[in-house]
PDB file of C-alpha atoms and ligand atoms in Angstrom:
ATOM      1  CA  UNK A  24       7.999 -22.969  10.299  1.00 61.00           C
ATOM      2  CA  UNK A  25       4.760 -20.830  10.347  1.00 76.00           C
ATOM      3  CA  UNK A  26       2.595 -20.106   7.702  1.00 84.00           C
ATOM      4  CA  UNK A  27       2.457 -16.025   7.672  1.00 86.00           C
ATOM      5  CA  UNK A  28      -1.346 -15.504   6.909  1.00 93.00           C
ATOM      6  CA  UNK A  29      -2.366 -13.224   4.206  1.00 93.00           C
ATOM      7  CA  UNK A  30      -3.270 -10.128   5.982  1.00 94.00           C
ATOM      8  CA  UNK A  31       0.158 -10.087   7.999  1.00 94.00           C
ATOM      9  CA  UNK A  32       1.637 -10.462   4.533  1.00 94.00           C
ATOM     10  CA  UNK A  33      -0.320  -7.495   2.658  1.00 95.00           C
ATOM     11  CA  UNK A  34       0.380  -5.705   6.604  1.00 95.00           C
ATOM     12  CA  UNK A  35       4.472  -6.108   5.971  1.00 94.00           C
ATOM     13  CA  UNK A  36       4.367  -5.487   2.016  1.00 94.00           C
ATOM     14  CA  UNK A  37       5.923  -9.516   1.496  1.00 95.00           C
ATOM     15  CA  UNK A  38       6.078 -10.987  -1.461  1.00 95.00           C
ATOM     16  CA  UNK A  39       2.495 -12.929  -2.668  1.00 95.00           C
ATOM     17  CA  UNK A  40       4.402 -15.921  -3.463  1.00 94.00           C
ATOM     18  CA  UNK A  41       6.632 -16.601  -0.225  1.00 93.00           C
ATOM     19  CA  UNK A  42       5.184 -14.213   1.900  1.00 93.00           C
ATOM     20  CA  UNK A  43       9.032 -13.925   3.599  1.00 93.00           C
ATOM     21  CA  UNK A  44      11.070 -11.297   1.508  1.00 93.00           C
ATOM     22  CA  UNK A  45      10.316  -7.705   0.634  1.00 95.00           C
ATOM     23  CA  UNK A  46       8.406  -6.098  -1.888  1.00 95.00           C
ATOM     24  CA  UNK A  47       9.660  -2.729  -1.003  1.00 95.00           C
ATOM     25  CA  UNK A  48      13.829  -2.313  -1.020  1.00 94.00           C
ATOM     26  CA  UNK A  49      13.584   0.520   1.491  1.00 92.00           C
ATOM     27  CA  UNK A  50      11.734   1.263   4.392  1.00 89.00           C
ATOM     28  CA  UNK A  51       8.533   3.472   4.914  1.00 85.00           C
ATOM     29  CA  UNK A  52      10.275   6.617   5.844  1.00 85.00           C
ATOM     30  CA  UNK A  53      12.789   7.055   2.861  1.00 82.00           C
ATOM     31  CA  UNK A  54      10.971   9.211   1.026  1.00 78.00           C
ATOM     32  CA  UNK A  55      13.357   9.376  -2.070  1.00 83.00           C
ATOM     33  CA  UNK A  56      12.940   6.091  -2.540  1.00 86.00           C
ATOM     34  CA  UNK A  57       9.394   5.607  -1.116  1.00 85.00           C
ATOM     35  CA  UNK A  58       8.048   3.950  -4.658  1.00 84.00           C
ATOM     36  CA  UNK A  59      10.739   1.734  -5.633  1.00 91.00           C
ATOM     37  CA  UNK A  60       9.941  -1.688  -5.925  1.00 93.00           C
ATOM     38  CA  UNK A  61      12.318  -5.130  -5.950  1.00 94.00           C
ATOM     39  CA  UNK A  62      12.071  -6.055  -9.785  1.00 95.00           C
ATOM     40  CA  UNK A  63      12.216  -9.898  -8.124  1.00 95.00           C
ATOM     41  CA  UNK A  64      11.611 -11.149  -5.002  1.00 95.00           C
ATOM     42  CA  UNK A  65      14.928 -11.021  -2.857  1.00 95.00           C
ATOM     43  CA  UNK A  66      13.629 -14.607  -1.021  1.00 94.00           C
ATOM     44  CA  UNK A  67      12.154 -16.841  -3.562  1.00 93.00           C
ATOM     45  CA  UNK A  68      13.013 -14.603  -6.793  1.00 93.00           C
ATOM     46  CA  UNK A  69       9.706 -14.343  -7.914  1.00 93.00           C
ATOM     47  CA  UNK A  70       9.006 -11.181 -10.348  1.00 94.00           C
ATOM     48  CA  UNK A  71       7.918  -8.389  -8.576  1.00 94.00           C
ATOM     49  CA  UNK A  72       7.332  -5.991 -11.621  1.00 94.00           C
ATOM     50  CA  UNK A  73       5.738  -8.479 -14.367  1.00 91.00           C
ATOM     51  CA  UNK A  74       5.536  -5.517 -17.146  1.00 91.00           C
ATOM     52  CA  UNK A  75       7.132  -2.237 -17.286  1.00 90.00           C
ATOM     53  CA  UNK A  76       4.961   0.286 -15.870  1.00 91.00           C
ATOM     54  CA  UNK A  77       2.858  -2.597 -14.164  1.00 93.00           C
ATOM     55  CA  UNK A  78       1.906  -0.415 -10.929  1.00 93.00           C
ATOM     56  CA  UNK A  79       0.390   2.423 -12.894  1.00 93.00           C
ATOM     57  CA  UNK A  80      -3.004   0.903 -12.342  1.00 92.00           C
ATOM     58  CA  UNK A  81      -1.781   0.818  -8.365  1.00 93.00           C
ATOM     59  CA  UNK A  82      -3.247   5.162  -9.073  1.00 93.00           C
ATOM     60  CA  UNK A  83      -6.747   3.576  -8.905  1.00 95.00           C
ATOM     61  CA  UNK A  84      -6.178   2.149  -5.741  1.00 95.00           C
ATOM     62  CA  UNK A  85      -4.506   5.016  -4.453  1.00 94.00           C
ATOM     63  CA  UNK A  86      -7.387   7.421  -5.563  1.00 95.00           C
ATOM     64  CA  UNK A  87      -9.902   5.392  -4.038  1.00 96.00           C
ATOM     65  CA  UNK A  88      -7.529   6.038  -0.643  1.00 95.00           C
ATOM     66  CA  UNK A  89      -7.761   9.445  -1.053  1.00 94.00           C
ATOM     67  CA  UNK A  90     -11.397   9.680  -1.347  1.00 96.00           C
ATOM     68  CA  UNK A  91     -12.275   7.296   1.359  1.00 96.00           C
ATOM     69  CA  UNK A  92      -9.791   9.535   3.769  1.00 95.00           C
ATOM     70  CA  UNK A  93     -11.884  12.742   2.596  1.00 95.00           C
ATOM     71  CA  UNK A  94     -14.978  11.414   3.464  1.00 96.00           C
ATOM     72  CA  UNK A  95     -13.873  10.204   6.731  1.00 95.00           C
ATOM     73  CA  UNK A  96     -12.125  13.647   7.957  1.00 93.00           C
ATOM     74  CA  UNK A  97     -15.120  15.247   6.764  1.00 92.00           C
ATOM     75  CA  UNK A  98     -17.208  12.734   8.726  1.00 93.00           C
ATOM     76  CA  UNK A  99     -15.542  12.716  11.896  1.00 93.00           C
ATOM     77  CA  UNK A 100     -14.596  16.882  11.698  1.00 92.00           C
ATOM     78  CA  UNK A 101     -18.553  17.074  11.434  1.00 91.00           C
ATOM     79  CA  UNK A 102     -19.383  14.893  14.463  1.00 91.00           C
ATOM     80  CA  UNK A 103     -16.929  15.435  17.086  1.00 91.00           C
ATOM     81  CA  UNK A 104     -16.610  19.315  16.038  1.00 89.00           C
ATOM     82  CA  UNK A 105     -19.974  20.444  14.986  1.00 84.00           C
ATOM     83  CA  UNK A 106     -19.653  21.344  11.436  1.00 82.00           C
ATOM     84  CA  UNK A 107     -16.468  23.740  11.453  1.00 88.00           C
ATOM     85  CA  UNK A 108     -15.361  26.707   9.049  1.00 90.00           C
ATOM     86  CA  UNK A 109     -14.433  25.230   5.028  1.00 91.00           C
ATOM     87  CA  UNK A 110     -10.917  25.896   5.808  1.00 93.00           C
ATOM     88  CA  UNK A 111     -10.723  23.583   8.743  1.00 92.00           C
ATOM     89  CA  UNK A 112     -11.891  21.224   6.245  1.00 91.00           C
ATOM     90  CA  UNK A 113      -9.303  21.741   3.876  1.00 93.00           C
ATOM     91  CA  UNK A 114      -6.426  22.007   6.011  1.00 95.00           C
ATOM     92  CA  UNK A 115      -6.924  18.874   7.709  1.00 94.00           C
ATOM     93  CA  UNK A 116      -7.563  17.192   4.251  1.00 94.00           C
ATOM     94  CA  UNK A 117      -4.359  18.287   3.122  1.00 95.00           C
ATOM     95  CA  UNK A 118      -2.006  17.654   6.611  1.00 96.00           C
ATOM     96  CA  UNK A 119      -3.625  14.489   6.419  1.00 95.00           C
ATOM     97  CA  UNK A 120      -2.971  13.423   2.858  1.00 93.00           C
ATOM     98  CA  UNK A 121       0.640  14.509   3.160  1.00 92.00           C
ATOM     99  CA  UNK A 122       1.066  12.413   6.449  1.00 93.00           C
ATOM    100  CA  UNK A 123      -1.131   9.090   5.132  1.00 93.00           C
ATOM    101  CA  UNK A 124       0.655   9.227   1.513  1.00 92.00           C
ATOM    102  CA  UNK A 125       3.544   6.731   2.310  1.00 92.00           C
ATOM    103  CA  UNK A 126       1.685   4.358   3.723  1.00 93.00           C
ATOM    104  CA  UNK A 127      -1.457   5.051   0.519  1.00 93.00           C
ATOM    105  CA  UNK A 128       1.590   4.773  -1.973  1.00 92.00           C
ATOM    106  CA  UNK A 129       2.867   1.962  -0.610  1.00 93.00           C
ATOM    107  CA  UNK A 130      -0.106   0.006   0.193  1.00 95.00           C
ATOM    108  CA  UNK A 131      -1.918   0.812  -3.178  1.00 95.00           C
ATOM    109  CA  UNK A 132       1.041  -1.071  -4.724  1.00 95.00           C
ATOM    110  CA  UNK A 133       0.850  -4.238  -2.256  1.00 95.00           C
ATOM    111  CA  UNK A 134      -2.802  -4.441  -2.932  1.00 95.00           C
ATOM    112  CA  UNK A 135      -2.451  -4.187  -6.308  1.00 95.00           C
ATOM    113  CA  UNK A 136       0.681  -6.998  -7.137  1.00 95.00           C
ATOM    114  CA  UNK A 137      -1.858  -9.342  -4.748  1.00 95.00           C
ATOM    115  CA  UNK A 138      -4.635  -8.612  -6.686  1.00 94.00           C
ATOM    116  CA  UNK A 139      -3.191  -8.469 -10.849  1.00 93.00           C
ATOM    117  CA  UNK A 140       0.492 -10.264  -9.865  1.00 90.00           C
ATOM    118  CA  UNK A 141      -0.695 -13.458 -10.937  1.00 89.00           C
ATOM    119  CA  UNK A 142       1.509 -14.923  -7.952  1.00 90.00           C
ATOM    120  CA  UNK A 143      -0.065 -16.845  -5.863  1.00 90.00           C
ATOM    121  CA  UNK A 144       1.185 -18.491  -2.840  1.00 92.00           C
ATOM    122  CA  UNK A 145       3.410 -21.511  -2.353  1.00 89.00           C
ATOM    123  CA  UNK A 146       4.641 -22.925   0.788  1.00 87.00           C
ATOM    124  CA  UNK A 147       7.279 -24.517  -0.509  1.00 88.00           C
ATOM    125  CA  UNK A 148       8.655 -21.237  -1.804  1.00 85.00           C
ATOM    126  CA  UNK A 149       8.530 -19.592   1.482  1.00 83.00           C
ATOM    127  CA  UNK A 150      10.712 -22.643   3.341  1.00 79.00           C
ATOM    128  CA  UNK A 151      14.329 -22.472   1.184  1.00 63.00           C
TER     129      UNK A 151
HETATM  130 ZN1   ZN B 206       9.057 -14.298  -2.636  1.00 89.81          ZN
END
């Protein structure tokens, strides 16, 4: 079998250890359950959720979204439209916030379990 390389494994949301099952029960666009995790890994059974309330920290990450998609719609509204009204600003801040925020939820909580999970990855996990 394949190895899955890291970035297609942060890409997907797998598991750091296996890199085969979920980290995320549902899929992107159930947005009731958009920030549910698997407490354990439903492949190799690796835990998922090491503390209670281990993602909180995953907010940092997600902030630091947020700000880098300001400064980019405020970046690219100034180039390609020649500096528009404040309100263009804001609007497309917020459409854009509330259209990005799955994937910035979601991906703040990936990077974060690869980064503080203390898993790290074993091939003979991902095999079974
Ligand atoms: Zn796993």
């Amino acid at each position: 079998m394949k190895q899955k390389s890291l970035g297609s494994a942060i890409m997907q949301g797998k598991c750091p250890q296996c890199r085969e099952g979920d980290i995320f029960p549902t899929s992107i666009f159930s947005y009731s359950k958009l920030t549910d995790v698997n407490h354990r890994c439903p492949h190799c059974q690796a835990v998922l959720v090491p503390e209670p309330d281990f993602f909180y920290g995953a907010m940092y990450i997600s902030y630091a979204f947020s700000v880098a998609l300001v400064i980019n719609v405020l970046l690219i509204l100034n180039f390609f439209f020649k500096d528009p009204e404040i309100s263009v600003y804001m609007i497309t801040v917020v459409i854009s916030n509330i259209l990005l925020l799955p994937l910035m939820l979601r991906y703040s909580k990936v990077l974060y379990l690869y980064w503080l999970g203390k898993l790290s990855y074993n091939p003979l996990k991902a095999k079974k």
